[in-house]
Amino acid sequence: MIRHNRINNVLYTLDGLFALVLLTIGGIYLIQNPVWDVQNWYVIAFSNAIVTWIVIQLPWILNRFFNVAFSKLITVTYYVFIMLTLLIGEAVGVYRVVAAYDSFIHAIGGFVLALTGYYIYHLLSKETNKPLLIIFILGFQALFGTIWEIFEYGLDVFIGSNTQSYFDDLTQTLFIGQAALRDTMLDFIFNTLGAIIFILILPYIKNEWLIEKK
């Protein structure tokens, strides 16, 4: 069973209430102005609120139907990550006004992916081969970090968004050369940095916070 501790319940409730507020504001606007413009703040807030409501149910769904039990650290970081990315970053718009916020989030994302990689490694193997564990964690982070960048590229191509910051939002000027690659490469760099931070502090994290006891 998932540990329904107070911290998890509070974070789940905060995510849900925050999403509900944004869903209401965005929904009222879209009723009055039924035009789906991916650059419009109300559309961004509305769509991210819906995604938030879906993803905050995933721990319960995985536990209920697939008997997957998550540890304290995984569930806490999961709900915090949703708050920082989908709600504060995307829906509120901090990504667009604080240049360093995206790199900060990708560092946290790398940490979360490394934590998830550790959890999966523990499920698949009982061996304590530290070099293999480190390689698996870094490889897991790199794989899903790459998949995310492919997803962002797909969004930019098919719906006209600017998730990979290949043009200036204010002037609509296209970047060229290294400037066009800067956002994606920084994402890879900070993802890896987050994973390395996890590996460095791993020996100091209590095992019960990493692995859920049966």
Tab-separated table of N, CA and C in Angstrom, residues 6-170:
chain	number	residue	atom	x	y	z
A	6	ARG	N	0.775	12.421	6.069
A	6	ARG	CA	0.212	13.769	6.048
A	6	ARG	C	0.815	14.636	4.962
A	7	ILE	N	2.133	14.519	4.754
A	7	ILE	CA	2.787	15.345	3.737
A	7	ILE	C	2.219	15.056	2.356
A	8	ASN	N	2.075	13.773	2.015
A	8	ASN	CA	1.531	13.410	0.712
A	8	ASN	C	0.108	13.915	0.527
A	9	ASN	N	-0.710	13.774	1.566
A	9	ASN	CA	-2.093	14.226	1.491
A	9	ASN	C	-2.182	15.737	1.292
A	10	VAL	N	-1.316	16.470	1.994
A	10	VAL	CA	-1.317	17.927	1.868
A	10	VAL	C	-0.894	18.339	0.461
A	11	LEU	N	0.168	17.730	-0.056
A	11	LEU	CA	0.656	18.070	-1.386
A	11	LEU	C	-0.358	17.709	-2.465
A	12	TYR	N	-0.997	16.550	-2.329
A	12	TYR	CA	-2.038	16.139	-3.276
A	12	TYR	C	-3.190	17.142	-3.283
A	13	THR	N	-3.605	17.553	-2.086
A	13	THR	CA	-4.714	18.505	-1.976
A	13	THR	C	-4.337	19.861	-2.558
A	14	LEU	N	-3.133	20.337	-2.277
A	14	LEU	CA	-2.692	21.622	-2.825
A	14	LEU	C	-2.659	21.597	-4.347
A	15	ASP	N	-2.102	20.520	-4.921
A	15	ASP	CA	-2.073	20.388	-6.377
A	15	ASP	C	-3.489	20.415	-6.947
A	16	GLY	N	-4.383	19.649	-6.312
A	16	GLY	CA	-5.759	19.574	-6.800
A	16	GLY	C	-6.498	20.895	-6.722
A	17	LEU	N	-6.357	21.607	-5.594
A	17	LEU	CA	-7.038	22.890	-5.427
A	17	LEU	C	-6.486	23.946	-6.382
A	18	PHE	N	-5.167	23.981	-6.520
A	18	PHE	CA	-4.518	24.918	-7.436
A	18	PHE	C	-5.017	24.682	-8.863
A	19	ALA	N	-5.070	23.408	-9.248
A	19	ALA	CA	-5.538	23.059	-10.590
A	19	ALA	C	-7.008	23.441	-10.777
A	20	LEU	N	-7.808	23.254	-9.732
A	20	LEU	CA	-9.227	23.578	-9.807
A	20	LEU	C	-9.443	25.067	-10.038
A	21	VAL	N	-8.666	25.902	-9.341
A	21	VAL	CA	-8.760	27.350	-9.522
A	21	VAL	C	-8.422	27.745	-10.954
A	22	LEU	N	-7.311	27.210	-11.467
A	22	LEU	CA	-6.890	27.534	-12.832
A	22	LEU	C	-7.871	26.987	-13.856
A	23	LEU	N	-8.415	25.811	-13.600
A	23	LEU	CA	-9.403	25.215	-14.505
A	23	LEU	C	-10.652	26.082	-14.582
A	24	THR	N	-11.069	26.619	-13.441
A	24	THR	CA	-12.254	27.477	-13.400
A	24	THR	C	-12.019	28.784	-14.150
A	25	ILE	N	-10.890	29.426	-13.883
A	25	ILE	CA	-10.568	30.693	-14.556
A	25	ILE	C	-10.451	30.494	-16.067
A	26	GLY	N	-9.681	29.482	-16.464
A	26	GLY	CA	-9.507	29.207	-17.883
A	26	GLY	C	-10.794	28.778	-18.552
A	27	GLY	N	-11.612	27.980	-17.842
A	27	GLY	CA	-12.878	27.511	-18.406
A	27	GLY	C	-13.849	28.647	-18.658
A	28	ILE	N	-13.954	29.584	-17.707
A	28	ILE	CA	-14.850	30.739	-17.879
A	28	ILE	C	-14.426	31.565	-19.088
A	29	TYR	N	-13.108	31.771	-19.229
A	29	TYR	CA	-12.613	32.536	-20.373
A	29	TYR	C	-12.929	31.827	-21.689
A	30	LEU	N	-12.706	30.512	-21.745
A	30	LEU	CA	-12.921	29.779	-22.986
A	30	LEU	C	-14.394	29.697	-23.368
A	31	ILE	N	-15.276	29.704	-22.392
A	31	ILE	CA	-16.708	29.741	-22.691
A	31	ILE	C	-17.063	31.051	-23.394
A	32	GLN	N	-16.442	32.127	-22.924
A	32	GLN	CA	-16.711	33.449	-23.505
A	32	GLN	C	-15.917	33.680	-24.794
A	33	ASN	N	-14.742	33.035	-24.909
A	33	ASN	CA	-13.874	33.206	-26.086
A	33	ASN	C	-13.398	31.825	-26.560
A	34	PRO	N	-14.266	31.073	-27.247
A	34	PRO	CA	-13.945	29.686	-27.603
A	34	PRO	C	-12.933	29.547	-28.746
A	35	VAL	N	-11.720	30.063	-28.520
A	35	VAL	CA	-10.647	29.953	-29.507
A	35	VAL	C	-9.449	29.308	-28.810
A	36	TRP	N	-9.003	28.163	-29.347
A	36	TRP	CA	-7.904	27.417	-28.714
A	36	TRP	C	-6.572	27.912	-29.266
A	37	ASP	N	-6.002	28.893	-28.588
A	37	ASP	CA	-4.715	29.475	-28.986
A	37	ASP	C	-3.662	29.048	-27.962
A	38	VAL	N	-2.679	28.249	-28.398
A	38	VAL	CA	-1.699	27.691	-27.461
A	38	VAL	C	-0.790	28.749	-26.855
A	39	GLN	N	-0.819	29.980	-27.372
A	39	GLN	CA	-0.024	31.062	-26.807
A	39	GLN	C	-0.820	31.877	-25.777
A	40	ASN	N	-2.128	31.593	-25.678
A	40	ASN	CA	-3.002	32.337	-24.768
A	40	ASN	C	-2.860	31.805	-23.344
A	41	TRP	N	-2.688	32.705	-22.358
A	41	TRP	CA	-2.472	32.269	-20.976
A	41	TRP	C	-3.641	31.442	-20.456
A	42	TYR	N	-4.868	31.825	-20.762
A	42	TYR	CA	-6.034	31.100	-20.258
A	42	TYR	C	-6.078	29.673	-20.800
A	43	VAL	N	-5.702	29.504	-22.051
A	43	VAL	CA	-5.656	28.173	-22.660
A	43	VAL	C	-4.567	27.336	-22.002
A	44	ILE	N	-3.410	27.937	-21.764
A	44	ILE	CA	-2.305	27.239	-21.102
A	44	ILE	C	-2.714	26.811	-19.696
A	45	ALA	N	-3.341	27.734	-18.952
A	45	ALA	CA	-3.764	27.428	-17.586
A	45	ALA	C	-4.816	26.318	-17.580
A	46	PHE	N	-5.782	26.394	-18.485
A	46	PHE	CA	-6.860	25.412	-18.555
A	46	PHE	C	-6.324	24.027	-18.886
A	47	SER	N	-5.485	23.933	-19.919
A	47	SER	CA	-4.976	22.635	-20.361
A	47	SER	C	-4.048	22.009	-19.322
A	48	ASN	N	-3.202	22.823	-18.685
A	48	ASN	CA	-2.302	22.287	-17.669
A	48	ASN	C	-3.038	21.875	-16.402
A	49	ALA	N	-4.136	22.542	-16.109
A	49	ALA	CA	-4.945	22.142	-14.959
A	49	ALA	C	-5.563	20.764	-15.199
A	50	ILE	N	-6.029	20.513	-16.425
A	50	ILE	CA	-6.596	19.198	-16.760
A	50	ILE	C	-5.520	18.116	-16.640
A	51	VAL	N	-4.342	18.390	-17.213
A	51	VAL	CA	-3.240	17.421	-17.139
A	51	VAL	C	-2.872	17.151	-15.682
A	52	THR	N	-2.860	18.205	-14.862
A	52	THR	CA	-2.526	18.044	-13.446
A	52	THR	C	-3.507	17.116	-12.746
A	53	TRP	N	-4.798	17.315	-12.994
A	53	TRP	CA	-5.811	16.475	-12.365
A	53	TRP	C	-5.657	15.018	-12.754
A	54	ILE	N	-5.177	14.772	-13.970
A	54	ILE	CA	-4.960	13.394	-14.420
A	54	ILE	C	-3.728	12.790	-13.752
A	55	VAL	N	-2.609	13.511	-13.797
A	55	VAL	CA	-1.348	12.919	-13.329
A	55	VAL	C	-1.275	12.766	-11.812
A	56	ILE	N	-2.003	13.596	-11.048
A	56	ILE	CA	-1.947	13.411	-9.594
A	56	ILE	C	-2.693	12.152	-9.158
A	57	GLN	N	-3.464	11.550	-10.063
A	57	GLN	CA	-4.147	10.293	-9.743
A	57	GLN	C	-3.274	9.069	-10.032
A	58	LEU	N	-2.166	9.253	-10.762
A	58	LEU	CA	-1.366	8.118	-11.201
A	58	LEU	C	-0.844	7.235	-10.060
A	59	PRO	N	-0.320	7.820	-8.954
A	59	PRO	CA	0.140	6.939	-7.866
A	59	PRO	C	-0.967	6.010	-7.354
A	60	TRP	N	-2.182	6.553	-7.218
A	60	TRP	CA	-3.307	5.724	-6.752
A	60	TRP	C	-3.675	4.667	-7.790
A	61	ILE	N	-3.711	5.058	-9.082
A	61	ILE	CA	-4.064	4.114	-10.151
A	61	ILE	C	-3.061	2.972	-10.228
A	62	LEU	N	-1.769	3.314	-10.184
A	62	LEU	CA	-0.734	2.286	-10.273
A	62	LEU	C	-0.781	1.346	-9.071
A	63	ASN	N	-1.079	1.895	-7.896
A	63	ASN	CA	-1.171	1.066	-6.701
A	63	ASN	C	-2.433	0.206	-6.706
A	64	ARG	N	-3.534	0.793	-7.150
A	64	ARG	CA	-4.832	0.093	-7.116
A	64	ARG	C	-4.912	-1.027	-8.135
A	65	PHE	N	-4.449	-0.775	-9.357
A	65	PHE	CA	-4.643	-1.743	-10.436
A	65	PHE	C	-3.396	-2.557	-10.786
A	66	PHE	N	-2.199	-2.067	-10.396
A	66	PHE	CA	-0.974	-2.771	-10.738
A	66	PHE	C	-0.141	-3.147	-9.511
A	67	ASN	N	-0.675	-2.821	-8.324
A	67	ASN	CA	-0.012	-3.160	-7.061
A	67	ASN	C	1.410	-2.603	-6.981
A	68	VAL	N	1.597	-1.393	-7.491
A	68	VAL	CA	2.892	-0.721	-7.436
A	68	VAL	C	2.882	0.217	-6.226
A	69	ALA	N	3.748	-0.047	-5.264
A	69	ALA	CA	3.811	0.763	-4.047
A	69	ALA	C	4.997	1.711	-4.118
A	70	PHE	N	4.750	2.990	-3.814
A	70	PHE	CA	5.793	3.999	-3.889
A	70	PHE	C	6.258	4.421	-2.504
A	71	SER	N	7.532	4.799	-2.427
A	71	SER	CA	8.110	5.223	-1.155
A	71	SER	C	7.732	6.666	-0.844
A	72	LYS	N	8.065	7.089	0.375
A	72	LYS	CA	7.780	8.461	0.798
A	72	LYS	C	8.449	9.483	-0.115
A	73	LEU	N	9.732	9.287	-0.369
A	73	LEU	CA	10.489	10.271	-1.140
A	73	LEU	C	9.963	10.397	-2.560
A	74	ILE	N	9.587	9.280	-3.175
A	74	ILE	CA	9.069	9.317	-4.539
A	74	ILE	C	7.753	10.085	-4.593
A	75	THR	N	6.825	9.786	-3.691
A	75	THR	CA	5.526	10.444	-3.735
A	75	THR	C	5.635	11.935	-3.406
A	76	VAL	N	6.474	12.278	-2.442
A	76	VAL	CA	6.651	13.693	-2.097
A	76	VAL	C	7.248	14.467	-3.264
A	77	THR	N	8.334	13.942	-3.844
A	77	THR	CA	8.974	14.645	-4.964
A	77	THR	C	8.046	14.693	-6.176
A	78	TYR	N	7.238	13.667	-6.358
A	78	TYR	CA	6.311	13.626	-7.495
A	78	TYR	C	5.302	14.778	-7.414
A	79	TYR	N	4.655	14.932	-6.269
A	79	TYR	CA	3.649	15.985	-6.125
A	79	TYR	C	4.277	17.384	-6.152
A	80	VAL	N	5.462	17.519	-5.569
A	80	VAL	CA	6.160	18.806	-5.613
A	80	VAL	C	6.548	19.149	-7.046
A	81	PHE	N	7.017	18.154	-7.787
A	81	PHE	CA	7.432	18.365	-9.174
A	81	PHE	C	6.255	18.803	-10.041
A	82	ILE	N	5.099	18.209	-9.827
A	82	ILE	CA	3.898	18.610	-10.568
A	82	ILE	C	3.557	20.065	-10.265
A	83	MET	N	3.630	20.425	-8.999
A	83	MET	CA	3.336	21.805	-8.610
A	83	MET	C	4.287	22.791	-9.286
A	84	LEU	N	5.579	22.478	-9.268
A	84	LEU	CA	6.583	23.393	-9.805
A	84	LEU	C	6.541	23.494	-11.329
A	85	THR	N	6.172	22.407	-12.005
A	85	THR	CA	6.218	22.397	-13.471
A	85	THR	C	4.884	22.769	-14.102
A	86	LEU	N	3.893	21.914	-13.950
A	86	LEU	CA	2.618	22.114	-14.632
A	86	LEU	C	1.860	23.337	-14.118
A	87	LEU	N	1.917	23.571	-12.820
A	87	LEU	CA	1.111	24.654	-12.245
A	87	LEU	C	1.869	25.977	-12.171
A	88	ILE	N	2.962	26.015	-11.406
A	88	ILE	CA	3.700	27.271	-11.258
A	88	ILE	C	4.469	27.623	-12.531
A	89	GLY	N	5.141	26.630	-13.109
A	89	GLY	CA	5.948	26.902	-14.298
A	89	GLY	C	5.132	27.215	-15.526
A	90	GLU	N	4.228	26.302	-15.903
A	90	GLU	CA	3.463	26.458	-17.136
A	90	GLU	C	2.213	27.304	-16.952
A	91	ALA	N	1.318	26.883	-16.040
A	91	ALA	CA	0.024	27.546	-15.901
A	91	ALA	C	0.147	28.989	-15.410
A	92	VAL	N	0.947	29.209	-14.371
A	92	VAL	CA	1.137	30.573	-13.866
A	92	VAL	C	2.017	31.378	-14.815
A	93	GLY	N	2.999	30.707	-15.439
A	93	GLY	CA	3.818	31.374	-16.439
A	93	GLY	C	5.199	31.781	-15.985
A	94	VAL	N	5.687	31.168	-14.889
A	94	VAL	CA	7.016	31.527	-14.387
A	94	VAL	C	8.098	31.203	-15.415
A	95	TYR	N	7.879	30.131	-16.195
A	95	TYR	CA	8.847	29.789	-17.246
A	95	TYR	C	9.133	30.973	-18.168
A	96	ARG	N	8.104	31.777	-18.418
A	96	ARG	CA	8.220	32.845	-19.414
A	96	ARG	C	8.769	34.149	-18.845
A	97	VAL	N	8.833	34.245	-17.525
A	97	VAL	CA	9.298	35.507	-16.934
A	97	VAL	C	10.599	35.357	-16.140
A	98	VAL	N	10.966	34.131	-15.781
A	98	VAL	CA	12.214	33.887	-15.052
A	98	VAL	C	13.067	32.945	-15.892
A	99	ALA	N	14.108	33.481	-16.487
A	99	ALA	CA	14.908	32.724	-17.447
A	99	ALA	C	15.531	31.470	-16.841
A	100	ALA	N	15.981	31.563	-15.588
A	100	ALA	CA	16.691	30.443	-14.959
A	100	ALA	C	15.754	29.364	-14.425
A	101	TYR	N	14.463	29.624	-14.414
A	101	TYR	CA	13.521	28.679	-13.813
A	101	TYR	C	13.509	27.353	-14.563
A	102	ASP	N	13.598	27.394	-15.886
A	102	ASP	CA	13.572	26.173	-16.686
A	102	ASP	C	14.755	25.266	-16.340
A	103	SER	N	15.943	25.850	-16.213
A	103	SER	CA	17.125	25.062	-15.863
A	103	SER	C	16.988	24.476	-14.459
A	104	PHE	N	16.447	25.266	-13.531
A	104	PHE	CA	16.205	24.800	-12.170
A	104	PHE	C	15.276	23.590	-12.163
A	105	ILE	N	14.207	23.652	-12.952
A	105	ILE	CA	13.245	22.564	-13.017
A	105	ILE	C	13.857	21.326	-13.658
A	106	HIS	N	14.701	21.516	-14.675
A	106	HIS	CA	15.321	20.359	-15.309
A	106	HIS	C	16.315	19.680	-14.370
A	107	ALA	N	16.962	20.431	-13.507
A	107	ALA	CA	17.834	19.829	-12.504
A	107	ALA	C	17.012	18.978	-11.536
A	108	ILE	N	15.863	19.505	-11.114
A	108	ILE	CA	14.967	18.736	-10.253
A	108	ILE	C	14.437	17.523	-11.005
A	109	GLY	N	14.114	17.721	-12.300
A	109	GLY	CA	13.631	16.616	-13.116
A	109	GLY	C	14.657	15.494	-13.224
A	110	GLY	N	15.927	15.865	-13.380
A	110	GLY	CA	16.979	14.861	-13.418
A	110	GLY	C	17.073	14.100	-12.109
A	111	PHE	N	16.901	14.818	-10.995
A	111	PHE	CA	16.900	14.188	-9.671
A	111	PHE	C	15.743	13.203	-9.557
A	112	VAL	N	14.548	13.618	-10.007
A	112	VAL	CA	13.367	12.760	-9.931
A	112	VAL	C	13.536	11.518	-10.807
A	113	LEU	N	14.078	11.698	-12.007
A	113	LEU	CA	14.304	10.557	-12.894
A	113	LEU	C	15.335	9.599	-12.297
A	114	ALA	N	16.371	10.158	-11.670
A	114	ALA	CA	17.382	9.317	-11.023
A	114	ALA	C	16.764	8.526	-9.868
A	115	LEU	N	15.925	9.178	-9.090
A	115	LEU	CA	15.228	8.518	-7.991
A	115	LEU	C	14.340	7.394	-8.515
A	116	THR	N	13.624	7.668	-9.606
A	116	THR	CA	12.771	6.649	-10.217
A	116	THR	C	13.600	5.499	-10.763
A	117	GLY	N	14.742	5.827	-11.378
A	117	GLY	CA	15.641	4.795	-11.872
A	117	GLY	C	16.141	3.896	-10.762
A	118	TYR	N	16.478	4.486	-9.628
A	118	TYR	CA	16.918	3.705	-8.465
A	118	TYR	C	15.821	2.745	-8.025
A	119	TYR	N	14.589	3.263	-7.977
A	119	TYR	CA	13.446	2.455	-7.551
A	119	TYR	C	13.231	1.270	-8.496
A	120	ILE	N	13.302	1.518	-9.815
A	120	ILE	CA	13.105	0.457	-10.803
A	120	ILE	C	14.236	-0.567	-10.734
A	121	TYR	N	15.468	-0.075	-10.550
A	121	TYR	CA	16.608	-0.982	-10.413
A	121	TYR	C	16.391	-1.923	-9.227
A	122	HIS	N	15.888	-1.369	-8.127
A	122	HIS	CA	15.638	-2.179	-6.943
A	122	HIS	C	14.577	-3.240	-7.226
A	123	LEU	N	13.567	-2.906	-8.030
A	123	LEU	CA	12.520	-3.874	-8.359
A	123	LEU	C	13.042	-4.982	-9.266
A	124	LEU	N	13.947	-4.623	-10.175
A	124	LEU	CA	14.435	-5.581	-11.162
A	124	LEU	C	15.587	-6.439	-10.662
A	125	SER	N	16.371	-5.916	-9.729
A	125	SER	CA	17.564	-6.632	-9.283
A	125	SER	C	17.804	-6.403	-7.795
A	126	LYS	N	18.186	-7.462	-7.119
A	126	LYS	CA	18.511	-7.379	-5.689
A	126	LYS	C	20.014	-7.216	-5.469
A	127	GLU	N	20.783	-7.177	-6.543
A	127	GLU	CA	22.222	-7.026	-6.421
A	127	GLU	C	22.578	-5.614	-5.959
A	128	THR	N	23.702	-5.491	-5.263
A	128	THR	CA	24.153	-4.186	-4.783
A	128	THR	C	25.419	-3.752	-5.518
A	129	ASN	N	25.462	-3.998	-6.813
A	129	ASN	CA	26.598	-3.609	-7.645
A	129	ASN	C	26.522	-2.105	-7.886
A	130	LYS	N	27.310	-1.330	-7.141
A	130	LYS	CA	27.207	0.124	-7.192
A	130	LYS	C	27.538	0.718	-8.560
A	131	PRO	N	28.622	0.269	-9.231
A	131	PRO	CA	28.898	0.815	-10.567
A	131	PRO	C	27.754	0.565	-11.544
A	132	LEU	N	27.158	-0.650	-11.496
A	132	LEU	CA	26.029	-0.965	-12.372
A	132	LEU	C	24.824	-0.104	-12.020
A	133	LEU	N	24.599	0.107	-10.732
A	133	LEU	CA	23.490	0.950	-10.291
A	133	LEU	C	23.649	2.375	-10.813
A	134	ILE	N	24.843	2.934	-10.711
A	134	ILE	CA	25.096	4.298	-11.179
A	134	ILE	C	24.886	4.401	-12.688
A	135	ILE	N	25.393	3.401	-13.426
A	135	ILE	CA	25.209	3.405	-14.882
A	135	ILE	C	23.727	3.331	-15.231
A	136	PHE	N	22.987	2.481	-14.508
A	136	PHE	CA	21.548	2.345	-14.769
A	136	PHE	C	20.817	3.653	-14.486
A	137	ILE	N	21.135	4.302	-13.365
A	137	ILE	CA	20.477	5.563	-13.005
A	137	ILE	C	20.743	6.641	-14.054
A	138	LEU	N	22.012	6.793	-14.443
A	138	LEU	CA	22.350	7.800	-15.448
A	138	LEU	C	21.727	7.471	-16.801
A	139	GLY	N	21.707	6.187	-17.169
A	139	GLY	CA	21.098	5.786	-18.434
A	139	GLY	C	19.593	5.993	-18.435
A	140	PHE	N	18.946	5.691	-17.312
A	140	PHE	CA	17.509	5.885	-17.187
A	140	PHE	C	17.159	7.357	-17.324
A	141	GLN	N	17.916	8.194	-16.633
A	141	GLN	CA	17.694	9.648	-16.729
A	141	GLN	C	17.898	10.146	-18.143
A	142	ALA	N	18.954	9.681	-18.805
A	142	ALA	CA	19.257	10.128	-20.168
A	142	ALA	C	18.168	9.699	-21.144
A	143	LEU	N	17.658	8.473	-20.986
A	143	LEU	CA	16.623	7.963	-21.884
A	143	LEU	C	15.361	8.811	-21.812
A	144	PHE	N	14.855	9.012	-20.602
A	144	PHE	CA	13.592	9.729	-20.469
A	144	PHE	C	13.771	11.228	-20.641
A	145	GLY	N	14.960	11.752	-20.350
A	145	GLY	CA	15.234	13.147	-20.662
A	145	GLY	C	15.198	13.382	-22.165
A	146	THR	N	15.724	12.412	-22.929
A	146	THR	CA	15.704	12.507	-24.388
A	146	THR	C	14.289	12.381	-24.928
A	147	ILE	N	13.520	11.438	-24.374
A	147	ILE	CA	12.124	11.267	-24.804
A	147	ILE	C	11.342	12.562	-24.573
A	148	TRP	N	11.620	13.239	-23.448
A	148	TRP	CA	10.922	14.493	-23.167
A	148	TRP	C	11.265	15.557	-24.195
A	149	GLU	N	12.536	15.648	-24.579
A	149	GLU	CA	12.936	16.639	-25.577
A	149	GLU	C	12.289	16.340	-26.935
A	150	ILE	N	12.156	15.063	-27.266
A	150	ILE	CA	11.464	14.673	-28.501
A	150	ILE	C	9.994	15.085	-28.427
A	151	PHE	N	9.400	14.902	-27.247
A	151	PHE	CA	8.006	15.302	-27.045
A	151	PHE	C	7.846	16.815	-27.225
A	152	GLU	N	8.758	17.592	-26.623
A	152	GLU	CA	8.713	19.045	-26.781
A	152	GLU	C	8.856	19.447	-28.248
A	153	TYR	N	9.764	18.803	-28.956
A	153	TYR	CA	9.953	19.086	-30.373
A	153	TYR	C	8.668	18.799	-31.150
A	154	GLY	N	8.004	17.702	-30.817
A	154	GLY	CA	6.747	17.359	-31.475
A	154	GLY	C	5.672	18.402	-31.232
A	155	LEU	N	5.592	18.906	-29.993
A	155	LEU	CA	4.624	19.962	-29.690
A	155	LEU	C	4.888	21.203	-30.532
A	156	ASP	N	6.157	21.594	-30.615
A	156	ASP	CA	6.514	22.797	-31.371
A	156	ASP	C	6.182	22.642	-32.856
A	157	VAL	N	6.367	21.435	-33.388
A	157	VAL	CA	6.111	21.194	-34.806
A	157	VAL	C	4.620	21.156	-35.108
A	158	PHE	N	3.849	20.455	-34.273
A	158	PHE	CA	2.450	20.181	-34.619
A	158	PHE	C	1.446	21.190	-34.081
A	159	ILE	N	1.744	21.873	-32.960
A	159	ILE	CA	0.762	22.847	-32.459
A	159	ILE	C	1.314	24.270	-32.427
A	160	GLY	N	2.558	24.444	-32.892
A	160	GLY	CA	3.105	25.798	-32.991
A	160	GLY	C	3.525	26.412	-31.682
A	161	SER	N	3.838	25.607	-30.674
A	161	SER	CA	4.296	26.143	-29.386
A	161	SER	C	5.785	26.482	-29.476
A	162	ASN	N	6.348	26.907	-28.341
A	162	ASN	CA	7.753	27.306	-28.322
A	162	ASN	C	8.440	26.705	-27.094
A	163	THR	N	8.161	25.414	-26.840
A	163	THR	CA	8.679	24.778	-25.634
A	163	THR	C	10.200	24.650	-25.645
A	164	GLN	N	10.814	24.577	-26.833
A	164	GLN	CA	12.270	24.473	-26.919
A	164	GLN	C	12.932	25.825	-27.179
A	165	SER	N	12.149	26.885	-27.029
A	165	SER	CA	12.667	28.263	-27.124
A	165	SER	C	13.530	28.480	-28.368
A	166	TYR	N	12.972	28.123	-29.511
A	166	TYR	CA	13.719	28.317	-30.752
A	166	TYR	C	13.443	29.678	-31.390
A	167	PHE	N	12.535	30.465	-30.765
A	167	PHE	CA	12.346	31.842	-31.207
A	167	PHE	C	12.033	32.730	-30.014
A	168	ASP	N	12.202	34.024	-30.192
A	168	ASP	CA	11.936	35.014	-29.144
A	168	ASP	C	10.426	35.209	-29.034
A	169	ASP	N	9.868	34.965	-27.840
A	169	ASP	CA	8.418	35.075	-27.664
A	169	ASP	C	7.894	36.480	-27.915
A	170	LEU	N	8.697	37.491	-27.609
A	170	LEU	CA	8.240	38.874	-27.752
A	170	LEU	C	8.332	39.371	-29.197
